[in-house]
Amino acid sequence: MSNLELGFWSFPVLLVMIFLRAPIGLAMLLCGFGGWYLAMGGNPTPLLAKLKSETYTTFSSYSLTIIPLFLLMGQFATLSGMSQALFRAAESFLGHRRGGVAMAAVGACAGFGAICGSSLATAATMSKVALPELKRYGYSGGFSTATLAAGGTLGILIPPSVILVIYAILTEQNIAKLFLAAFIPGILAALGYVLTISIYVRLYPDAAGTRAPVPMAERFAALGKTWPVMAIFVLVVGGIYLGWFTPTEAAAIGAAATGLVALVSRSLGWSVLKQSLIGTARTTAMIFFIVLGAGFYNGFLALSGVPQFMADWVVGQGLSPWLVLVIILVFYLIFGCLMDSLSMILLTVPIFFPVISAMDFGMSAEHVAIWFGILVLIVVEVGLITPPVGMNLFIINSMDRDTPMKETYKTVMFFVASDIVRVALLVAFPAITLFLLR
Amino acid sequence: QDVTLRMHQFLPDQANVPKLVLYPWADRIEAASNGRIKIERYGSMQLGGSPPELMDQAIDGVADIVWTVVGYTPGRYPTTEVLELPFMMTDARAMSSAYWQMFEKYMKDGEFKDVKILGTWVHGPGMLHSKDPVTKPGDMEGLKIRGGSRLVNELLKELGATPVGLPVPGIPEALSKGVIDGTTIPWEVTGSLKVPELVKNHTEFEGAALYTLGFVLAMNKDRYDSLDPELQKIIDDNSGLEFSILAGGTQADSDGPSRQAAVDAGNNIITVSGDDVQAWKDASQPIYDGWIADMETKGIDGQALIDEARALMDAYGQ
Amino acid sequence: MHRLIRMLARATALIGGAVLLALITMTTLSIIGRSINKFFHADFFDAQLTGLSQFVLGLGVGEINGNYELLEAGVAFAIFAFLPICQFYGAHASVDVFTAAFPKRLNNWIIAFWEVVLAAVILLVIWRLYGGLERYLRNGETTLFLQFPVWWAYAASFSAGVIACIVAVYCAGARIVEAARGVVILPSEHGEH
Ligand code: NA
Ligand code: NA
């Protein structure tokens, strides 16, 4: 069998393993091992030699060190009472409108997303604060859980974002520019969700109750209490953009600052610190195990020549670049129903990125790379809220046992629709994404 | 016997070294063998791992041929540092020639005994690009400079500057954001990094260059031994002294257009010459002393290596 | 046995976490040092307050040089130290929609099967890491900046890796027992990110 055939055969093997419940990192690692072994003509020596240093260099890669730091920052942020302050502030401004408490939850998610690089952490943290309030004001179960699941995706759509870091490394793009490009689409996402909520409450007026407005002075007092979030966002994302520090340094400073806020707010005791370290540990190990597997698998794919072959083949078809792009995005949407976002990115970007790079969109190579990165980010994040496998749906459902999963599934489709409209907009008008880079 | 060899290196395919040195070399071999040897080219570390692992990838057969910077693995090839000493290299061709001859004499069966080395060369004059003009050693005080090698970093410290460790692609951002005040790098790569747009001063040295870096093109030993003698001969005919000189020369020649671009941009090109050079050389003397002492602990006569390298460079072209 | 392994996994994760906290502190101090250094190097201080600025700079206030090398080595150690807890909690990401249709018993065996494979792979990876440790011990390679021997970092990571092996083997055994007897021993929590 030629290496190219070997490369193509690895896809079905990998998918079968994943669908038979193999840990995703393990499945990629096994395919990578098998591929290297067979491509070397059945000689195990190069593979065994590669393993001597590649695990360590993957785990010690400077650009990846940002991941545990952002994760710990998110852990501290969940403890520091900032989610509470954000929700209070948003709620005091919006709560009296129809569907306003749900809008406030989205707004608070957006704020929290500005200091937390993870969707699930955002969804879980905001749910703790907002679910009881939504219930109190008579919001229906499915409406509440769907809102928070969708809001949670803002954790990754608004920078900082772990997924964008991975994309930046895979495609050798500048993290700071990707973060900057994600900003407007992230805000659009939040606005889109707010719009969705206002449409939803018009269609189903019974799904939400109302409450009296809060005096202006109280609103601004509540807003004032969110200053640590704003300060940390400016420090971290602003610091990266203005070049005060590298993204990794920014993550370290962000973690230190968030930890300090948690300490000052007296929510960071000894046992809580241990808990957040353990939480960081579990997620970090899970991510890096997938990254390790993807490294071996992607190295084998490059060796097999599959990405180059695919790129040449697609270009040879003479399809319109836009059609190719749309096909790829639809592929992500479908696969997103079944797989988690990080594995999808690690698995597919090395194959799709050369295809997209080989096509002419009338933009510079860097702009195409950044624009495509943001589009991919959004479509894989939609996967977090599409049934049947949507991690955000699962996590919120586990926090609200009274609401049947079916109710959540039904309502969340409104938010999925809003996401699809947004993707269509960003595809049609690349300038929206690239605006801040000019 | 038809063979396929995998060539792995860290630069993208369109960069100067792959485009002008490595891939033409591969083309020559493919042509000379009438297609019996095929060389697959993997740039940008596509096969995995990080640049410092390239040498081990060649030793272990993960890749068949690698191109790498010897200084990426500090401590493993101490003898090669002789050509990286500050104000040592006067001409890239001459130094590449000296490097190969010293490789055959001292390193082939020593430091490099685990691989088959196909070529050894250095890049053109390493120099300084800075925001503020630098003419004398004292101007370096307090500057944050990206250093190109271990010895350059030592020199920067000696001059009172702070060496900053950065990968080459990180230079433009670090310069534009003020993370560094300047960088050491040869002219060749300044164009793609947009250095002349980011700094306005470039300091060259008359005679010997501030520094240079040593490269090797290395092949897995077993793989080479497994080839038919005729195929080995094709590889040998395209490797060694002449190829090393050609490679070093090609890299140094790519300096010209980039330098011209900086001149056209109206940048300030400072050439340190005459007595001023001596001040720099004096300032770098501690690096020589330290290096010789360091070599002594490894049982190597550093001074003899320095003298020999100089003599071989002088002999080049005569 | 179970409690001992749990304690081992947690303690290792906490040591890794402590290293992470130390690295965060070091990086933060380095940036603060760099900023102060830049501030006192500014023209105003150079010209007007030479004495003060000389004094501050003389204290050696500035960037912690080569701190990124410590960060890299430390984070690598931390990740190896985080592997056991991830293993113990069954936190590796997997897709269970398709197997959801299978009977529970079969699912338990599937989980046990992959846990055994995972343990084997972790043993392989850590065994090869030891190969890397030996190689760097032999060839004397150092880091570029701080010039500490690379094998130090490998040794630290390897020691955490040994714990990962112990926990992985235990988890594989525990999952087999779970499948065979239909009992629950280990937690199964999908990881999050
Ligand atoms: Na975020
Ligand atoms: Na989904």
Short mmCIF file of N, CA and C in Angstrom, two decimals, chain A residues 17-26 29-30 33 48-49 51-53 55-57 59-62 65 68-69 71-72 76 118-121 163 244-246 248-249 252-253 255-256 273-274 277-278 280-290 292 338-342 388-389 391 395, chain C residues 9-10 13-14 17-18 20-21 23-24 27-28 30-32 34 63 67-68 71-73 75-77 79-80 82-83 85-86 89 91-99 102 107 110-111 114 117-118 121-122 124-125 127-129 131-133 135-136 138 150 153-154 157 189-193:
data_model
loop_
_atom_site.label_atom_id
_atom_site.label_comp_id
_atom_site.label_asym_id
_atom_site.label_seq_id
_atom_site.Cartn_x
_atom_site.Cartn_y
_atom_site.Cartn_z
N MET A 17 -12.88 3.93 15.56
CA MET A 17 -12.39 3.92 16.95
C MET A 17 -13.11 4.98 17.78
N ILE A 18 -13.24 6.19 17.22
CA ILE A 18 -13.86 7.27 17.98
C ILE A 18 -15.33 6.94 18.26
N PHE A 19 -16.02 6.41 17.25
CA PHE A 19 -17.44 6.11 17.46
C PHE A 19 -17.62 4.90 18.36
N LEU A 20 -16.57 4.10 18.50
CA LEU A 20 -16.64 3.01 19.48
C LEU A 20 -16.12 3.48 20.84
N ARG A 21 -16.18 4.77 21.06
CA ARG A 21 -15.95 5.34 22.37
C ARG A 21 -14.49 5.35 22.82
N ALA A 22 -13.54 5.24 21.88
CA ALA A 22 -12.15 5.38 22.30
C ALA A 22 -11.91 6.82 22.71
N PRO A 23 -11.13 7.06 23.76
CA PRO A 23 -10.74 8.45 24.05
C PRO A 23 -10.13 9.04 22.77
N ILE A 24 -10.53 10.26 22.41
CA ILE A 24 -10.17 10.79 21.09
C ILE A 24 -8.66 10.93 20.92
N GLY A 25 -8.00 11.41 21.98
CA GLY A 25 -6.54 11.53 21.91
C GLY A 25 -5.90 10.18 21.68
N LEU A 26 -6.42 9.16 22.34
CA LEU A 26 -5.87 7.80 22.19
C LEU A 26 -6.06 7.30 20.77
N LEU A 29 -3.61 8.95 18.56
CA LEU A 29 -2.27 8.45 18.85
C LEU A 29 -2.08 7.07 18.22
N LEU A 30 -3.08 6.20 18.35
CA LEU A 30 -2.97 4.86 17.77
C LEU A 30 -2.86 4.93 16.25
N PHE A 33 0.63 6.20 15.49
CA PHE A 33 1.63 5.14 15.69
C PHE A 33 1.57 4.15 14.53
N LEU A 48 9.75 4.62 17.64
CA LEU A 48 10.18 4.57 19.04
C LEU A 48 11.15 5.70 19.35
N ALA A 49 11.99 6.06 18.36
CA ALA A 49 12.94 7.15 18.56
C ALA A 49 12.21 8.49 18.64
N LEU A 51 9.32 9.00 19.71
CA LEU A 51 8.64 9.10 21.00
C LEU A 51 9.57 9.55 22.13
N LYS A 52 10.88 9.39 21.92
CA LYS A 52 11.82 9.78 22.98
C LYS A 52 11.67 11.24 23.36
N SER A 53 11.51 12.08 22.36
CA SER A 53 11.50 13.51 22.69
C SER A 53 10.19 14.20 22.35
N THR A 55 6.96 13.68 23.02
CA THR A 55 5.99 13.94 24.09
C THR A 55 6.44 15.13 24.91
N TYR A 56 7.73 15.10 25.29
CA TYR A 56 8.23 16.21 26.10
C TYR A 56 8.15 17.54 25.34
N THR A 57 8.57 17.55 24.08
CA THR A 57 8.55 18.84 23.36
C THR A 57 7.12 19.33 23.14
N PHE A 59 4.62 18.84 25.28
CA PHE A 59 4.16 19.35 26.58
C PHE A 59 4.91 20.62 26.99
N SER A 60 6.09 20.84 26.42
CA SER A 60 6.87 22.01 26.85
C SER A 60 6.84 23.12 25.80
N SER A 61 6.01 22.98 24.76
CA SER A 61 5.98 24.00 23.71
C SER A 61 5.54 25.35 24.27
N TYR A 62 6.37 26.39 24.01
CA TYR A 62 6.09 27.69 24.63
C TYR A 62 4.71 28.21 24.28
N THR A 65 2.02 26.60 26.36
CA THR A 65 1.99 26.81 27.82
C THR A 65 0.87 27.76 28.20
N PRO A 68 -2.73 25.85 30.02
CA PRO A 68 -3.00 25.68 31.46
C PRO A 68 -3.18 27.03 32.17
N LEU A 69 -2.45 28.06 31.69
CA LEU A 69 -2.55 29.36 32.36
C LEU A 69 -3.95 29.96 32.19
N LEU A 71 -6.62 28.26 31.56
CA LEU A 71 -7.57 27.40 32.26
C LEU A 71 -7.61 27.75 33.75
N LEU A 72 -6.43 27.96 34.32
CA LEU A 72 -6.39 28.31 35.74
C LEU A 72 -7.04 29.67 35.97
N PHE A 76 -10.08 30.48 38.54
CA PHE A 76 -10.10 31.56 39.53
C PHE A 76 -11.29 32.49 39.29
N SER A 118 -12.83 29.47 28.02
CA SER A 118 -13.49 28.19 27.84
C SER A 118 -15.01 28.32 27.86
N SER A 119 -15.67 27.62 26.95
CA SER A 119 -17.12 27.69 26.86
C SER A 119 -17.81 27.02 28.04
N LEU A 120 -17.33 25.83 28.36
CA LEU A 120 -18.01 25.06 29.41
C LEU A 120 -17.92 25.77 30.74
N ALA A 121 -16.75 26.33 31.04
CA ALA A 121 -16.60 27.05 32.29
C ALA A 121 -17.55 28.24 32.32
N ILE A 163 -9.39 27.65 21.88
CA ILE A 163 -9.49 27.09 20.53
C ILE A 163 -8.70 27.94 19.52
N TRP A 244 2.53 44.72 25.28
CA TRP A 244 3.20 44.80 26.58
C TRP A 244 3.79 43.45 26.93
N PHE A 245 3.08 42.39 26.53
CA PHE A 245 3.64 41.07 26.80
C PHE A 245 3.18 40.07 25.75
N THR A 246 3.84 38.93 25.72
CA THR A 246 3.45 37.86 24.81
C THR A 246 2.15 37.26 25.31
N THR A 248 1.44 34.30 26.14
CA THR A 248 1.67 33.43 27.31
C THR A 248 1.86 34.26 28.58
N GLU A 249 2.65 35.32 28.46
CA GLU A 249 2.84 36.19 29.62
C GLU A 249 1.53 36.80 30.06
N ALA A 252 -0.37 34.44 32.07
CA ALA A 252 0.18 34.31 33.43
C ALA A 252 -0.27 35.49 34.28
N ILE A 253 -0.16 36.71 33.72
CA ILE A 253 -0.58 37.91 34.46
C ILE A 253 -2.07 37.83 34.75
N ALA A 255 -3.92 35.16 35.08
CA ALA A 255 -4.17 34.18 36.12
C ALA A 255 -3.80 34.77 37.48
N ALA A 256 -2.67 35.47 37.54
CA ALA A 256 -2.24 36.07 38.80
C ALA A 256 -3.27 37.11 39.26
N LEU A 273 -8.66 26.50 46.60
CA LEU A 273 -7.47 26.56 45.75
C LEU A 273 -7.14 25.16 45.23
N LYS A 274 -7.17 24.18 46.16
CA LYS A 274 -6.89 22.80 45.76
C LYS A 274 -7.87 22.35 44.68
N LEU A 277 -7.06 23.87 41.35
CA LEU A 277 -5.87 23.27 40.75
C LEU A 277 -6.19 21.90 40.17
N ILE A 278 -6.99 21.13 40.91
CA ILE A 278 -7.37 19.80 40.41
C ILE A 278 -8.20 19.94 39.13
N THR A 280 -8.11 22.41 36.97
CA THR A 280 -7.19 22.79 35.90
C THR A 280 -6.39 21.58 35.43
N ALA A 281 -5.97 20.77 36.39
CA ALA A 281 -5.14 19.60 36.07
C ALA A 281 -5.88 18.65 35.14
N ARG A 282 -7.12 18.35 35.48
CA ARG A 282 -7.87 17.38 34.68
C ARG A 282 -8.06 17.86 33.25
N THR A 283 -8.49 19.13 33.12
CA THR A 283 -8.75 19.64 31.79
C THR A 283 -7.46 19.78 30.99
N THR A 284 -6.41 20.27 31.66
CA THR A 284 -5.12 20.43 30.97
C THR A 284 -4.63 19.10 30.42
N ALA A 285 -4.66 18.07 31.26
CA ALA A 285 -4.17 16.77 30.83
C ALA A 285 -5.00 16.25 29.66
N MET A 286 -6.32 16.45 29.76
CA MET A 286 -7.19 15.97 28.68
C MET A 286 -6.82 16.67 27.36
N ILE A 287 -6.67 17.99 27.41
CA ILE A 287 -6.36 18.74 26.19
C ILE A 287 -5.01 18.31 25.63
N PHE A 288 -4.00 18.22 26.48
CA PHE A 288 -2.66 17.92 25.98
C PHE A 288 -2.56 16.49 25.46
N PHE A 289 -3.36 15.60 26.01
CA PHE A 289 -3.34 14.24 25.49
C PHE A 289 -3.88 14.24 24.06
N ILE A 290 -4.92 15.03 23.82
CA ILE A 290 -5.45 15.14 22.45
C ILE A 290 -4.42 15.82 21.54
N LEU A 292 -1.23 15.79 21.83
CA LEU A 292 -0.17 14.83 21.57
C LEU A 292 -0.59 13.86 20.46
N LEU A 338 -21.69 15.70 16.69
CA LEU A 338 -21.20 14.46 17.29
C LEU A 338 -19.90 14.60 18.07
N MET A 339 -19.05 15.55 17.67
CA MET A 339 -17.71 15.59 18.26
C MET A 339 -17.45 16.88 18.99
N ASP A 340 -16.40 16.85 19.84
CA ASP A 340 -16.10 18.07 20.56
C ASP A 340 -15.19 18.98 19.73
N SER A 341 -15.22 20.26 20.05
CA SER A 341 -14.63 21.27 19.17
C SER A 341 -13.12 21.14 19.04
N LEU A 342 -12.45 20.90 20.16
CA LEU A 342 -10.99 20.86 20.11
C LEU A 342 -10.50 19.72 19.21
N PRO A 388 -27.34 15.79 18.96
CA PRO A 388 -27.49 15.23 20.30
C PRO A 388 -26.29 15.46 21.23
N VAL A 389 -25.06 15.55 20.68
CA VAL A 389 -23.90 15.75 21.56
C VAL A 389 -23.54 17.23 21.61
N MET A 391 -21.80 19.64 24.45
CA MET A 391 -21.27 19.64 25.82
C MET A 391 -21.95 20.70 26.68
N ILE A 395 -23.90 20.06 30.24
CA ILE A 395 -23.46 20.61 31.53
C ILE A 395 -24.59 21.38 32.20
N ALA C 9 -2.82 10.27 42.99
CA ALA C 9 -3.19 11.06 41.81
C ALA C 9 -3.42 12.52 42.20
N ARG C 10 -4.13 12.72 43.29
CA ARG C 10 -4.43 14.09 43.72
C ARG C 10 -3.16 14.82 44.14
N ALA C 13 -1.17 15.81 41.16
CA ALA C 13 -1.78 16.95 40.47
C ALA C 13 -1.52 18.24 41.24
N LEU C 14 -1.58 18.15 42.58
CA LEU C 14 -1.37 19.37 43.38
C LEU C 14 0.08 19.85 43.29
N GLY C 17 0.23 21.55 40.15
CA GLY C 17 -0.46 22.83 40.30
C GLY C 17 0.41 23.85 41.02
N ALA C 18 1.13 23.38 42.04
CA ALA C 18 2.00 24.29 42.78
C ALA C 18 3.10 24.82 41.86
N LEU C 20 2.81 25.19 38.67
CA LEU C 20 2.14 26.13 37.79
C LEU C 20 2.00 27.50 38.48
N LEU C 21 1.60 27.49 39.75
CA LEU C 21 1.47 28.74 40.50
C LEU C 21 2.83 29.45 40.61
N LEU C 23 5.29 29.24 38.53
CA LEU C 23 5.64 29.77 37.22
C LEU C 23 4.88 31.07 36.94
N ILE C 24 3.61 31.08 37.36
CA ILE C 24 2.80 32.29 37.17
C ILE C 24 3.42 33.44 37.95
N THR C 27 6.66 34.55 36.20
CA THR C 27 6.42 35.31 34.98
C THR C 27 5.92 36.70 35.30
N THR C 28 5.00 36.78 36.28
CA THR C 28 4.46 38.08 36.65
C THR C 28 5.57 38.99 37.18
N SER C 30 8.68 38.80 36.53
CA SER C 30 9.57 39.14 35.43
C SER C 30 9.02 40.31 34.62
N ILE C 31 7.70 40.29 34.39
CA ILE C 31 7.10 41.36 33.60
C ILE C 31 7.14 42.68 34.38
N ILE C 32 6.85 42.58 35.68
CA ILE C 32 6.91 43.79 36.50
C ILE C 32 8.33 44.34 36.49
N ARG C 34 10.60 43.94 34.21
CA ARG C 34 10.88 44.49 32.89
C ARG C 34 10.28 45.89 32.75
N GLU C 63 13.93 42.09 33.74
CA GLU C 63 13.35 40.83 33.34
C GLU C 63 14.16 39.67 33.92
N ASN C 67 13.52 33.22 31.61
CA ASN C 67 12.44 32.64 32.41
C ASN C 67 11.55 31.75 31.56
N TYR C 68 11.54 31.98 30.24
CA TYR C 68 10.67 31.16 29.41
C TYR C 68 11.14 29.71 29.35
N LEU C 71 9.69 28.20 32.33
CA LEU C 71 8.25 28.04 32.08
C LEU C 71 8.00 26.78 31.26
N GLU C 72 8.77 26.60 30.20
CA GLU C 72 8.57 25.43 29.34
C GLU C 72 8.80 24.13 30.11
N ALA C 73 9.94 24.08 30.82
CA ALA C 73 10.27 22.85 31.55
C ALA C 73 9.23 22.61 32.65
N VAL C 75 6.05 23.71 32.86
CA VAL C 75 4.72 23.33 32.35
C VAL C 75 4.75 21.87 31.87
N ALA C 76 5.84 21.45 31.24
CA ALA C 76 5.93 20.05 30.81
C ALA C 76 5.81 19.14 32.03
N PHE C 77 6.54 19.47 33.09
CA PHE C 77 6.43 18.66 34.31
C PHE C 77 4.99 18.66 34.81
N ILE C 79 2.20 19.07 33.26
CA ILE C 79 1.27 18.28 32.45
C ILE C 79 1.45 16.79 32.71
N PHE C 80 2.70 16.34 32.80
CA PHE C 80 2.91 14.94 33.16
C PHE C 80 2.29 14.65 34.53
N PHE C 82 -0.25 16.08 35.75
CA PHE C 82 -1.72 16.16 35.66
C PHE C 82 -2.33 14.90 35.05
N LEU C 83 -1.51 14.10 34.37
CA LEU C 83 -2.05 12.91 33.70
C LEU C 83 -2.76 11.95 34.66
N ILE C 85 -4.48 12.31 37.41
CA ILE C 85 -5.81 12.70 37.90
C ILE C 85 -6.83 12.63 36.75
N CYS C 86 -6.37 12.94 35.54
CA CYS C 86 -7.24 12.87 34.36
C CYS C 86 -7.65 11.42 34.15
N TYR C 89 -10.12 10.18 37.01
CA TYR C 89 -11.50 10.65 36.91
C TYR C 89 -12.16 10.28 35.58
N ALA C 91 -11.45 11.43 32.68
CA ALA C 91 -11.78 12.74 32.10
C ALA C 91 -11.38 12.87 30.63
N HIS C 92 -10.82 11.82 30.02
CA HIS C 92 -10.45 11.92 28.61
C HIS C 92 -11.71 12.07 27.75
N ALA C 93 -11.61 12.94 26.73
CA ALA C 93 -12.78 13.21 25.88
C ALA C 93 -13.07 12.00 25.00
N SER C 94 -14.34 11.63 24.91
CA SER C 94 -14.73 10.55 24.00
C SER C 94 -16.17 10.79 23.54
N VAL C 95 -16.56 10.09 22.49
CA VAL C 95 -17.89 10.26 21.91
C VAL C 95 -18.72 9.03 22.27
N ASP C 96 -19.84 9.22 22.98
CA ASP C 96 -20.60 8.03 23.39
C ASP C 96 -22.01 7.94 22.80
N VAL C 97 -22.30 8.76 21.77
CA VAL C 97 -23.65 8.68 21.18
C VAL C 97 -23.91 7.32 20.55
N PHE C 98 -22.91 6.81 19.82
CA PHE C 98 -23.16 5.60 19.05
C PHE C 98 -23.23 4.37 19.93
N THR C 99 -22.42 4.38 20.99
CA THR C 99 -22.43 3.22 21.86
C THR C 99 -23.59 3.28 22.84
N PHE C 102 -25.95 0.46 22.76
CA PHE C 102 -25.54 -0.87 23.23
C PHE C 102 -26.01 -1.10 24.66
N ASN C 107 -21.15 -1.76 27.08
CA ASN C 107 -20.49 -0.46 27.21
C ASN C 107 -19.37 -0.51 28.25
N ILE C 110 -16.48 -2.12 26.75
CA ILE C 110 -15.80 -1.22 25.80
C ILE C 110 -14.91 -0.24 26.55
N ILE C 111 -15.47 0.33 27.61
CA ILE C 111 -14.69 1.28 28.41
C ILE C 111 -13.44 0.60 28.96
N TRP C 114 -10.73 0.10 26.24
CA TRP C 114 -9.95 1.30 25.90
C TRP C 114 -9.05 1.72 27.05
N VAL C 117 -5.96 -0.29 26.73
CA VAL C 117 -5.13 0.21 25.63
C VAL C 117 -4.44 1.52 26.05
N LEU C 118 -5.22 2.37 26.69
CA LEU C 118 -4.68 3.66 27.14
C LEU C 118 -3.51 3.44 28.10
N VAL C 121 -0.51 2.43 26.20
CA VAL C 121 0.10 3.55 25.47
C VAL C 121 0.85 4.47 26.43
N ILE C 122 0.28 4.70 27.61
CA ILE C 122 0.97 5.58 28.58
C ILE C 122 2.28 4.92 29.02
N LEU C 124 4.08 2.93 27.24
CA LEU C 124 4.98 3.09 26.09
C LEU C 124 5.58 4.49 26.07
N VAL C 125 4.71 5.48 26.22
CA VAL C 125 5.15 6.88 26.14
C VAL C 125 6.17 7.18 27.24
N TRP C 127 8.01 5.02 28.93
CA TRP C 127 9.22 4.24 28.69
C TRP C 127 10.12 4.96 27.68
N ARG C 128 9.52 5.49 26.62
CA ARG C 128 10.31 6.22 25.63
C ARG C 128 10.84 7.53 26.20
N LEU C 129 10.05 8.15 27.08
CA LEU C 129 10.54 9.38 27.72
C LEU C 129 11.83 9.07 28.48
N GLY C 131 13.90 6.84 27.55
CA GLY C 131 14.89 6.78 26.47
C GLY C 131 15.44 8.17 26.17
N GLY C 132 14.53 9.16 26.14
CA GLY C 132 14.95 10.54 25.90
C GLY C 132 15.85 11.04 27.03
N LEU C 133 15.46 10.70 28.26
CA LEU C 133 16.26 11.09 29.43
C LEU C 133 17.69 10.55 29.30
N ARG C 135 19.24 9.65 26.58
CA ARG C 135 19.93 10.28 25.46
C ARG C 135 20.52 11.63 25.88
N TYR C 136 19.71 12.46 26.56
CA TYR C 136 20.21 13.78 26.92
C TYR C 136 21.24 13.71 28.03
N ARG C 138 23.43 11.41 28.13
CA ARG C 138 24.64 11.02 27.44
C ARG C 138 25.22 12.16 26.60
N VAL C 150 19.50 19.56 29.61
CA VAL C 150 18.13 19.22 29.22
C VAL C 150 17.62 18.02 30.01
N ALA C 153 15.22 18.49 33.06
CA ALA C 153 13.79 18.65 32.78
C ALA C 153 13.15 17.30 32.46
N TYR C 154 13.89 16.47 31.70
CA TYR C 154 13.36 15.15 31.38
C TYR C 154 13.19 14.31 32.65
N SER C 157 10.06 15.38 34.50
CA SER C 157 8.86 14.91 33.81
C SER C 157 8.72 13.39 33.94
N GLU C 189 -16.00 11.19 34.49
CA GLU C 189 -16.43 12.57 34.25
C GLU C 189 -15.78 13.04 32.97
N HIS C 190 -16.61 13.39 32.01
CA HIS C 190 -16.03 13.94 30.79
C HIS C 190 -15.29 15.22 31.11
N GLY C 191 -14.16 15.37 30.49
CA GLY C 191 -13.41 16.60 30.70
C GLY C 191 -14.10 17.76 30.03
N GLU C 192 -13.65 18.92 30.33
CA GLU C 192 -14.25 20.12 29.73
C GLU C 192 -13.16 21.07 29.28
N HIS C 193 -13.50 21.90 28.33
CA HIS C 193 -12.55 22.92 27.91
C HIS C 193 -13.26 24.05 27.21
#
